[in-house]
Amino acid sequence: MRIRLRAAFAALSTALGFALCAAPASAEPPPIAAFFKRPQVREPRLSPSGRYLAIQAAGKGDRMWLAVIDLQTLDQPRFVAGFNDADIASHQWVNEDRLVFQVSDSPDGSTRVMAEGLWAVDRDGSSFRQLINSDKAFITNNSSTIADRRLEMNWTLHGVPPDGGVDVIVLRRRWSTDRESAGTQLARLDTRTGLTKNLSQGIPDYTSRWLLDWRGEPQVIEAEHAGRSQFYRRDAQGRWQPWFDDDAYKRQHATPDWMGPDGLMLGVSGYRGYSALFRLDAETGASEAQPLVDLKGYDYRGRPMFDPDARRLLGIRFETDAPGTAWLDPAMKAMQADIDAKLPGSINLIECRRCLKAMHLVVTALSDQRPPEYYLYKPADKALQKLASAPAELRPAAMGQRDYHRIKARDGLELPVLVTQPAGGVKGRTPTVVLVHGGPYLRGTRWAWERNAQFLASRGYLVLEPEFRGSTGYGWQLFRAGWKQWGLAMQDDLADTLAWAVKQGWADPQHACIMGASYGGYAAMMGAVTQGELFKCAVNWVGVTDIGLMSSIHWSDFSEEWKQHGMKRLVANPDTDAEQMRRTSPLARAKEIRMPLLMAYGGSDMRVPLKHGSDMKAALRPEQDLEWVVYPEEGHGWFNLKTNEDFWGRVERFLARNIGGSGAAKPAPGN
């Protein structure tokens, strides 16, 4: 059986273009396209029984198609759905025989899909049906004579109930022309007939979040308005009753997060300065005294691993410096130990639908120096078989090691910093890039392989990614310290990060550049304005340049709720903080910039409209050293491969001109 399995997957690798062998060593860094092109295989997902595997793979015209493999017969993979001018982006099993999927933008630049749509197909390729419209006219429903029941393109997939039926749960997002109080709505959608059942009867205005129980039934909703979050609970008669009220940003009450059988409810609440996972009282929502998961130094972000057939909570997926799983079930714990022994040196995440009875499990092996690799694990004989390797061009030797450090800011606040060494390691003082994440109110870094940082590392740069104040995921104190600190203490954290790396003997203080996108682009521009003694250049893509424009521009996709409450509380209040907004807006201080700039914007960006960039360009000194580019078809960040190749090629040349790259490391004193 093992021989047959190996032979079958050899055929599979040939059919789908899998790279199962490591590339030979080379002194040349990988080409830009290797970092930003789509993988040949992605998102392997098992059917509920574990017999069938659905993957996205390169199909006709090099588009990402949906393919299904019968792991029992090990026949050749069957392509069941795909398009000639769009890529399948995500897919899920509805039951053992049927799948749903959505589409995305094409990485070759020819197609931009703004609405992802939804389609359904049987695993043999039959009964194909479009369920939700996309914004692209080329995608049509020509496989059914049933009346056209496609939902409008503002609907999206919300979840799949575990009952083995043919329904999925879909969510309606409000149109920009709808009143903001309309909020979101939920419905149950039959994937064979296209008929829907409304699940939104009697919901309050401003509904923003739905919590479904383990069966896929809506039980809790959150309505956010005027900076407050009102939670509602569905009673025995199906009516929505007010449950509790909370501050939308401070979160004083436990927030329900998951509902299992027999009244089991889990939620997130504060514990010793961080959020932790608690068991909640099913009636009051109050948390128990001691947490179920306390990550010490990290906020809990994760999900329960639940087996619906066994009606058992098997474990908790979480993330600290790297992702992991705390298994509660002895059988799953033993399988994890066996897999880890077979795959040392990587973080191995098990995925399954009905784990305890599944014929196979999917394992995603994560590393800091290699893109994800996928394996199949067979519990019956503990066989582990590789499905797909990382691209051969992205050999680990060309990547940098990534490690988290905790440093002290100038006021004593602890800052996490993710450091990516240049390929081959730090050898004395090295040209450095401070790469600032967007958001900014989110966790901006992950330990696993990341294309932007690794591209820079492959070119010889030390990459510093600080989780500056305002970032989430590392406790309330770090998050709260960033309120109304754009361009102020948040900016100081970036300088303190560079100073720390210089003190370690790693960073060359004479060869450092600051760069980032969105908020990171804003920080790069503020660095150009106020930190000219630290940085020699700045790269800003899709970055905010005028804080006031964030609240006044009417065609941005920022909601009125955010403008009136979130922004005034977290960023600045135009009514009371006008002088601070002027001092911390790069646009108002453009003439102070003396360092070389690279600025890039998307012509279709609705989050940070092009006006942020064009106004900044016009405000700079006539003699300013500026490289400027607009990608008309791109939005808030780059998706298309040709855009990434052009932009990162510009970055490579820009950094080489201004701070040097490979081979530019200088010995540190005493080394």
XYZ file of C-alpha atoms in Angstrom:
671
model
C 0.000 0.000 0.000
C 2.819 2.414 0.782
C 4.408 1.730 -2.617
C 1.115 2.374 -4.328
C 0.622 5.579 -2.358
C 4.069 6.832 -3.298
C 3.542 6.008 -6.966
C 0.161 7.673 -7.041
C 1.517 10.885 -5.619
C 4.422 10.829 -8.015
C 1.845 10.834 -10.790
C -0.051 13.553 -8.981
C 3.051 15.706 -8.745
C 3.628 15.339 -12.476
C 0.036 16.171 -13.316
C -0.154 19.217 -11.095
C 3.392 20.463 -11.333
C 4.319 19.801 -7.686
C 7.943 20.485 -6.778
C 9.010 17.527 -4.636
C 12.769 17.982 -4.777
C 14.985 20.701 -3.398
C 16.681 23.034 -5.830
C 20.441 22.936 -6.169
C 22.372 25.569 -4.281
C 22.963 28.834 -6.111
C 24.753 32.063 -5.280
C 22.119 34.131 -7.053
C 19.135 35.299 -4.984
C 15.730 34.022 -6.106
C 14.006 36.137 -8.767
C 11.327 38.578 -7.684
C 8.555 36.525 -9.279
C 9.420 33.536 -7.086
C 8.339 35.452 -3.989
C 5.078 36.823 -5.356
C 3.692 34.315 -7.833
C 0.953 31.965 -6.694
C 1.953 28.489 -5.546
C 1.247 25.537 -7.810
C -0.929 23.975 -5.113
C -2.757 25.574 -2.220
C -5.465 25.028 0.384
C -5.694 21.214 0.564
C -8.988 20.445 2.304
C -10.350 17.058 3.284
C -13.960 16.029 2.883
C -15.800 15.315 6.164
C -14.829 11.617 6.086
C -11.244 12.307 5.032
C -11.575 10.173 1.916
C -11.484 12.992 -0.660
C -9.000 15.837 -0.929
C -9.881 19.106 -2.674
C -7.048 21.388 -3.733
C -6.507 24.475 -5.832
C -4.025 23.669 -8.575
C -2.758 25.123 -11.830
C -5.286 24.119 -14.477
C -6.054 25.320 -17.988
C -4.264 28.472 -19.001
C -2.280 28.333 -15.723
C -5.385 29.455 -13.826
C -6.079 28.105 -10.355
C -8.726 25.405 -10.732
C -10.436 23.166 -8.228
C -9.322 19.523 -8.274
C -10.492 16.521 -6.231
C -8.494 13.389 -5.410
C -10.007 10.142 -4.181
C -7.515 9.062 -1.536
C -8.985 5.559 -1.371
C -8.674 4.643 -5.047
C -5.778 7.052 -5.693
C -6.979 7.728 -9.221
C -5.614 10.728 -11.084
C -6.847 14.067 -9.693
C -10.014 15.330 -11.332
C -10.387 18.995 -12.181
C -13.996 19.806 -11.313
C -14.304 23.577 -11.747
C -12.392 26.560 -13.024
C -12.450 29.561 -15.320
C -10.330 30.677 -18.226
C -10.084 34.251 -16.955
C -10.275 34.076 -13.141
C -8.687 32.079 -10.339
C -10.431 30.010 -7.701
C -9.397 31.588 -4.409
C -11.081 29.628 -1.603
C -13.151 26.474 -1.279
C -14.944 24.421 1.352
C -16.731 21.088 1.505
C -20.477 21.372 2.090
C -20.818 17.620 2.550
C -19.083 14.475 1.311
C -20.214 15.106 -2.277
C -20.471 18.879 -2.743
C -18.165 21.886 -2.554
C -18.496 25.664 -2.723
C -15.830 28.077 -3.920
C -15.102 31.744 -4.598
C -12.866 33.546 -7.105
C -10.189 36.198 -6.776
C -8.142 38.621 -8.829
C -5.850 37.142 -11.409
C -2.158 37.494 -10.625
C -1.253 38.166 -14.269
C -2.933 41.571 -14.194
C -5.660 40.863 -16.752
C -8.599 40.572 -14.371
C -9.693 42.365 -11.217
C -12.528 40.766 -9.266
C -13.982 43.088 -6.639
C -16.785 40.736 -5.561
C -15.740 37.151 -4.955
C -19.089 35.498 -5.813
C -19.966 31.925 -4.840
C -20.342 28.703 -6.842
C -21.177 25.102 -5.972
C -20.162 21.868 -7.695
C -20.245 18.144 -6.958
C -16.913 16.398 -6.481
C -17.294 14.695 -9.881
C -17.728 18.047 -11.625
C -21.493 17.813 -12.074
C -24.339 20.021 -10.814
C -22.312 23.217 -11.250
C -24.241 26.297 -10.104
C -23.499 29.950 -9.466
C -25.046 31.088 -6.176
C -23.779 34.664 -5.702
C -22.938 37.108 -8.468
C -19.447 38.399 -9.049
C -18.751 41.811 -10.557
C -17.286 40.149 -13.663
C -19.609 39.581 -16.594
C -17.532 36.678 -17.951
C -18.683 34.432 -15.081
C -22.111 33.055 -15.962
C -24.442 30.348 -14.746
C -25.044 28.290 -17.883
C -25.290 24.840 -16.318
C -28.829 24.915 -14.950
C -32.282 25.432 -16.386
C -33.624 26.358 -12.940
C -34.692 29.980 -12.598
C -31.818 32.364 -11.954
C -31.695 32.869 -8.171
C -28.189 34.277 -7.876
C -27.769 36.649 -4.957
C -26.383 40.137 -5.458
C -22.631 40.570 -5.233
C -22.697 42.153 -1.758
C -23.436 38.693 -0.324
C -20.563 36.432 0.742
C -19.987 33.005 2.268
C -20.123 33.099 6.079
C -19.861 29.437 7.044
C -20.790 25.808 6.407
C -22.981 23.921 8.907
C -21.580 20.515 9.925
C -24.879 18.658 9.406
C -23.931 17.105 6.052
C -26.798 18.841 4.242
C -26.637 20.981 1.121
C -26.959 24.413 2.766
C -24.366 27.075 3.532
C -24.665 30.264 5.568
C -24.266 33.517 3.651
C -23.929 37.081 4.905
C -25.173 40.261 3.259
C -22.876 43.275 3.539
C -24.531 46.632 3.166
C -24.065 48.609 -0.032
C -22.322 51.954 0.382
C -25.645 53.541 -0.611
C -27.536 51.752 2.184
C -28.089 53.529 5.451
C -25.334 52.588 7.882
C -27.846 51.303 10.411
C -28.708 48.492 7.971
C -25.720 46.512 9.247
C -25.269 42.922 8.070
C -27.835 40.191 7.455
C -27.668 36.401 7.435
C -29.400 33.711 5.380
C -29.281 29.971 4.804
C -28.659 29.107 1.136
C -29.448 25.802 -0.605
C -26.473 25.079 -2.882
C -28.550 22.941 -5.258
C -31.641 25.097 -5.759
C -30.334 28.568 -4.914
C -33.263 29.109 -2.541
C -32.584 31.089 0.637
C -34.075 31.154 4.106
C -33.852 34.470 5.931
C -32.147 34.242 9.342
C -32.331 37.976 10.095
C -35.880 38.410 11.291
C -36.112 40.901 14.126
C -32.456 41.832 14.298
C -31.532 45.296 15.632
C -29.965 48.087 13.595
C -26.175 48.259 13.234
C -25.708 44.486 13.476
C -21.995 43.928 12.839
C -21.162 40.383 14.014
C -22.942 37.039 14.164
C -22.005 34.137 16.432
C -23.258 30.744 15.260
C -23.263 27.682 17.478
C -21.565 24.386 16.599
C -24.556 23.364 14.464
C -24.475 26.566 12.400
C -27.453 28.189 14.132
C -27.204 31.942 14.933
C -27.310 32.474 18.698
C -25.597 35.812 19.471
C -25.298 39.063 17.539
C -23.340 42.237 18.197
C -24.628 45.667 17.158
C -21.988 48.407 17.153
C -23.002 52.066 17.251
C -21.695 55.301 18.767
C -18.650 53.553 20.216
C -20.719 50.977 22.100
C -21.336 47.293 21.450
C -24.745 45.915 22.325
C -24.978 42.111 22.451
C -28.231 40.232 21.857
C -29.103 36.605 22.602
C -31.754 34.563 20.798
C -34.389 33.174 23.144
C -36.291 29.876 22.932
C -38.887 31.487 20.655
C -36.236 32.745 18.246
C -36.527 36.400 19.303
C -33.467 38.582 19.833
C -33.247 39.837 23.402
C -30.742 42.431 24.739
C -28.024 40.620 26.657
C -25.291 43.060 27.717
C -23.660 46.320 26.661
C -19.910 46.944 26.334
C -17.374 49.552 25.244
C -16.494 48.781 21.606
C -12.793 49.466 22.196
C -12.033 48.758 25.870
C -14.062 45.522 26.103
C -14.906 45.319 29.803
C -17.160 42.250 29.387
C -16.186 38.807 28.124
C -16.869 38.538 24.391
C -18.590 35.270 23.359
C -16.487 33.475 20.759
C -17.746 29.873 20.361
C -20.802 27.846 21.378
C -20.715 24.071 21.642
C -23.227 21.414 22.725
C -24.716 21.072 26.214
C -24.421 24.767 27.016
C -20.657 24.958 26.488
C -19.734 28.563 25.695
C -16.225 29.956 25.286
C -15.280 33.604 25.179
C -12.404 36.052 25.326
C -11.816 38.320 28.318
C -8.992 40.256 29.936
C -6.638 38.440 32.316
C -3.526 39.988 33.855
C -3.259 42.561 31.086
C -3.861 40.179 28.182
C -6.905 38.551 26.630
C -7.408 34.872 27.456
C -9.939 32.181 26.566
C -12.504 31.421 29.275
C -15.466 29.198 29.730
C -18.538 31.439 30.015
C -21.787 31.051 31.880
C -24.319 30.170 29.192
C -26.971 32.447 30.695
C -25.090 35.517 31.907
C -22.027 35.362 29.670
C -19.789 35.901 32.708
C -16.378 34.230 32.604
C -15.074 31.696 35.080
C -12.343 32.819 37.481
C -9.515 30.945 35.748
C -8.898 30.900 31.979
C -8.989 27.808 29.825
C -6.122 29.172 27.677
C -3.694 31.807 29.021
C -0.808 32.551 26.676
C 1.298 34.762 29.006
C 2.609 37.681 27.010
C 0.193 37.242 24.108
C -3.498 37.884 23.616
C -5.511 34.796 22.812
C -6.359 34.563 19.130
C -7.461 31.165 17.955
C -10.282 28.700 17.446
C -11.593 25.515 19.005
C -10.900 22.217 17.240
C -14.273 20.479 17.514
C -15.473 17.113 16.220
C -19.219 17.410 15.447
C -19.765 13.644 15.220
C -18.168 12.966 18.586
C -19.616 16.241 19.963
C -16.275 16.790 21.655
C -13.892 19.687 21.966
C -10.595 18.138 20.865
C -8.251 21.069 21.329
C -7.564 24.772 20.874
C -5.609 26.327 18.010
C -3.656 29.399 19.173
C -0.736 31.638 18.281
C 2.089 32.986 20.448
C 5.412 33.638 18.715
C 4.315 30.838 16.356
C 1.023 28.974 15.868
C 0.284 25.762 17.723
C -2.443 23.477 19.044
C -3.185 22.508 22.614
C -4.849 19.106 22.199
C -7.238 17.984 24.914
C -7.981 14.642 23.280
C -5.355 11.892 23.940
C -5.631 10.416 20.434
C -5.032 13.784 18.762
C -2.196 14.527 21.161
C -0.522 11.235 20.212
C -0.919 11.913 16.482
C 0.572 15.386 16.895
C 3.589 13.913 18.698
C 4.104 11.325 15.954
C 3.854 13.941 13.191
C 6.249 16.287 14.996
C 8.769 13.453 15.347
C 8.551 12.812 11.609
C 8.779 16.516 10.706
C 11.308 18.087 13.067
C 12.192 21.731 12.586
C 8.726 22.923 11.550
C 5.442 23.878 13.165
C 2.972 21.194 12.079
C -0.713 22.089 12.068
C -3.301 19.318 11.734
C -6.516 20.064 9.855
C -9.554 17.784 9.687
C -13.356 17.982 9.744
C -14.233 14.873 11.760
C -10.814 14.171 13.158
C -11.427 11.073 15.256
C -12.886 8.997 12.401
C -11.101 10.564 9.424
C -9.171 8.268 7.097
C -6.601 10.999 6.524
C -5.491 14.274 8.085
C -3.903 17.249 6.324
C -0.725 18.620 7.880
C 0.585 22.097 7.085
C 4.283 22.385 7.932
C 5.332 25.983 8.663
C 8.846 27.374 8.827
C 10.354 30.831 8.973
C 12.645 30.105 6.009
C 10.293 28.186 3.725
C 6.753 28.717 2.427
C 4.154 26.223 3.707
C 4.465 22.558 2.741
C 1.578 20.098 2.847
C 1.409 16.466 3.946
C -1.185 13.725 4.298
C -1.199 11.667 7.494
C -2.971 8.326 7.703
C -3.858 7.517 11.346
C -4.383 3.804 10.668
C -0.716 3.096 9.915
C 0.848 6.475 10.851
C 2.010 6.994 7.262
C 3.030 10.544 6.347
C 3.162 11.499 2.671
C 4.228 14.830 1.214
C 1.608 16.487 -0.960
C 3.430 19.586 -2.121
C 6.764 21.217 -1.424
C 7.619 24.874 -1.319
C 8.697 26.322 -4.699
C 12.144 25.069 -5.596
C 13.402 28.599 -6.286
C 12.743 29.642 -2.682
C 15.420 27.476 -1.135
C 15.863 27.959 2.632
C 19.537 28.881 2.191
C 18.452 32.036 0.354
C 16.098 33.059 3.178
C 16.788 34.706 6.517
C 16.135 33.304 9.988
C 13.240 35.032 11.770
C 13.080 35.509 15.551
C 11.005 37.546 17.995
C 12.710 39.767 20.549
C 11.289 41.919 23.346
C 12.919 45.329 23.660
C 12.342 48.390 25.827
C 11.118 51.655 24.333
C 12.503 54.902 25.729
C 9.622 55.156 28.222
C 10.094 51.547 29.392
C 7.208 50.047 27.399
C 7.980 46.541 26.138
C 7.876 46.172 22.350
C 7.921 42.876 20.447
C 10.180 43.046 17.381
C 10.394 40.411 14.655
C 13.920 40.333 13.214
C 14.645 38.721 9.865
C 18.353 38.231 9.334
C 19.804 38.631 5.865
C 20.324 35.384 4.000
C 23.378 33.711 5.497
C 23.007 35.479 8.833
C 24.252 38.751 10.303
C 27.968 39.296 9.747
C 28.627 42.647 11.339
C 26.787 45.903 10.826
C 24.357 45.377 7.981
C 22.194 47.652 5.804
C 18.816 47.682 7.514
C 15.170 48.157 6.628
C 12.628 49.061 9.300
C 9.461 47.534 7.809
C 6.351 49.026 9.440
C 3.086 47.090 9.399
C -0.257 48.555 8.388
C -3.432 48.779 10.405
C -2.115 49.968 12.752
C -4.491 48.425 15.328
C -3.767 44.780 14.605
C -1.053 42.178 15.009
C 1.239 42.997 12.144
C 3.788 40.188 12.179
C 3.839 36.399 12.024
C 6.876 34.161 12.526
C 6.184 31.929 9.531
C 7.727 32.676 6.134
C 6.611 36.065 4.805
C 7.331 37.215 1.281
C 8.086 40.933 1.804
C 10.595 40.449 4.618
C 12.207 37.433 2.970
C 12.576 39.229 -0.343
C 14.489 41.995 1.440
C 16.547 39.454 3.409
C 17.464 37.653 0.191
C 18.898 40.964 -1.056
C 21.180 41.265 1.961
C 19.159 43.451 4.321
C 18.480 43.085 8.011
C 14.705 43.540 8.399
C 13.211 44.909 11.623
C 9.433 44.644 12.077
C 8.407 46.311 15.353
C 5.044 45.733 16.972
C 4.907 49.398 17.969
C 2.406 50.729 20.493
C -1.132 50.530 19.152
C -0.505 47.017 17.826
C -2.837 44.322 19.118
C -2.108 40.766 20.157
C 0.365 41.666 22.893
C -1.812 42.975 25.670
C -3.966 45.924 26.603
C -1.060 48.166 27.686
C 0.658 48.083 24.281
C -2.611 48.687 22.440
C -3.807 51.513 24.682
C -0.416 53.264 24.622
C -0.906 53.902 20.903
C -4.142 55.850 21.142
C -3.697 59.292 19.561
C 0.016 58.650 19.082
C 0.298 58.693 15.289
C 3.575 60.410 14.460
C 4.437 60.775 18.146
C 5.279 57.895 20.522
C 4.369 55.376 17.819
C 7.036 56.960 15.648
C 9.538 56.968 18.542
C 9.093 53.189 18.808
C 10.474 52.807 15.281
C 13.541 54.854 16.172
C 14.015 52.854 19.374
C 13.851 49.614 17.384
C 16.636 50.761 15.085
C 18.709 51.991 18.061
C 18.333 48.595 19.739
C 19.528 46.751 16.605
C 22.490 49.105 16.314
C 23.392 48.365 19.929
C 23.324 44.634 19.166
C 25.963 45.215 16.505
C 23.563 44.107 13.742
C 22.244 47.291 12.103
C 24.392 49.854 10.313
C 23.149 53.271 11.504
C 24.512 54.918 8.347
C 22.617 52.573 6.041
C 19.000 52.330 7.218
C 15.739 52.892 5.361
C 12.134 52.970 6.587
C 9.292 51.502 4.538
C 5.720 50.283 4.823
C 2.215 50.186 3.374
C -1.007 51.858 4.535
C -0.263 53.004 8.115
C 3.273 51.744 7.465
C 3.439 54.117 4.498
C 2.319 56.943 6.767
C 5.065 56.037 9.263
C 7.630 55.995 6.450
C 6.591 59.503 5.430
C 6.695 60.751 9.025
C 10.124 59.181 9.289
C 11.145 61.196 6.253
C 9.795 64.354 7.916
C 11.083 63.968 11.484
C 13.782 61.271 11.531
C 16.197 62.345 8.826
C 19.136 61.770 11.162
C 18.199 58.059 11.437
C 16.953 57.020 8.003
C 18.582 57.642 4.649
C 15.492 56.908 2.554
C 11.795 56.078 2.779
C 9.470 53.805 0.789
C 5.725 54.414 1.049
C 3.107 52.386 -0.758
C -0.624 53.130 -0.395
C 0.194 55.229 2.673
C -1.898 57.826 4.491
C -0.360 61.304 4.151
C -3.074 63.509 5.645
C -4.813 62.447 8.864
C -7.593 64.986 8.303
C -8.357 63.469 4.914
C -9.174 60.169 6.640
C -12.223 61.722 8.277
C -13.292 64.158 5.564
C -12.901 62.305 2.266
C -16.322 61.040 1.218
C -15.401 58.302 -1.264
C -13.226 56.281 1.082
C -14.630 52.977 2.419
C -14.103 54.082 6.049
C -17.495 53.836 7.759
C -19.167 56.781 9.459
C -19.028 54.784 12.707
C -15.240 54.691 12.420
C -14.953 58.353 11.426
C -17.176 59.578 14.242
C -16.049 57.280 17.036
C -13.090 55.030 16.254
C -10.915 57.648 14.596
C -11.688 60.379 17.127
C -10.752 58.047 19.945
C -7.768 56.187 18.509
C -6.231 58.587 15.965
C -7.280 62.224 16.446
C -10.403 64.344 16.822
C -10.613 66.991 14.078
C -12.581 69.250 16.440
C -10.111 69.240 19.356
C -6.814 67.955 17.943
C -6.409 70.178 14.886
C -2.870 71.318 15.742
C -1.724 67.774 16.537
C -3.185 66.572 13.237
C -1.264 69.273 11.380
C 2.028 68.409 13.113
C 1.586 64.693 12.475
C 0.371 64.841 8.862
C 3.237 64.386 6.380
C 1.328 66.429 3.809
C 1.469 69.550 5.990
C 5.238 69.137 6.436
C 6.212 67.903 2.987
C 8.712 70.706 2.399
C 10.792 69.492 5.379
C 11.727 66.212 3.668
C 15.339 65.919 2.520
C 15.772 62.172 1.922
C 15.069 60.152 -1.248
C 11.501 58.845 -1.518
C 9.800 56.022 -3.377
C 6.009 56.413 -3.397
C 3.519 54.014 -5.023
C -0.298 54.034 -5.030
C -3.194 52.050 -6.425
C -5.522 53.914 -8.733
C -8.512 51.892 -7.498
C -7.731 52.145 -3.785
C -10.863 52.885 -1.758
C -9.212 52.616 1.673
C -6.443 55.179 1.105
C -7.514 56.920 -2.105
C -4.931 58.084 -4.614
C -5.480 61.681 -3.464
C -3.281 60.949 -0.423
C -0.364 60.277 -2.758
C -1.027 62.844 -5.475
C -1.481 65.676 -2.955
C 1.750 64.654 -1.231
C 3.612 64.553 -4.536
C 2.403 68.045 -5.382
C 3.409 69.383 -1.950
C 7.041 68.209 -2.086
C 9.889 70.541 -2.969
C 10.496 70.778 -6.747
C 14.006 69.401 -6.272
C 12.855 66.478 -4.104
C 14.492 63.129 -4.990
C 11.263 61.226 -5.711
C 10.402 58.049 -7.574
C 6.639 57.989 -8.158
C 4.425 55.256 -9.615
C 0.677 54.641 -9.848
C -0.796 51.229 -10.683
C -4.244 52.102 -12.092
C -5.826 48.670 -11.647
C -4.573 48.023 -8.116
C -6.381 48.741 -4.869
C -5.091 48.905 -1.303
C -1.997 46.811 -1.907
C -0.692 44.760 -4.810
C -2.238 41.550 -6.005
C -1.128 41.179 -9.606
C 2.186 39.492 -10.290
C 3.283 42.054 -12.854
C 2.661 44.843 -10.319
C 4.703 43.069 -7.658
C 7.537 42.446 -10.096
C 7.621 46.093 -11.104
C 7.237 47.520 -7.590
C 9.721 45.243 -5.824
C 12.175 45.699 -8.667
C 11.950 49.436 -8.005
C 12.423 48.806 -4.273
C 15.499 46.668 -4.918
C 17.135 49.329 -7.086
C 16.077 52.183 -4.763
C 17.535 50.528 -1.672
C 20.722 49.565 -3.489
C 21.247 53.199 -4.527
C 20.625 54.613 -1.081
C 21.784 52.108 1.554
C 23.433 49.241 -0.327
C 22.500 45.570 -0.222
C 24.192 42.193 -0.602
C 27.844 42.320 0.262
C 27.523 45.700 1.974
C 27.814 44.431 5.573
C 30.525 46.103 7.636
C 32.313 44.637 10.663
C 31.006 45.926 13.979
C 33.578 47.356 16.392
C 35.153 44.536 18.369
C 33.980 41.808 15.937
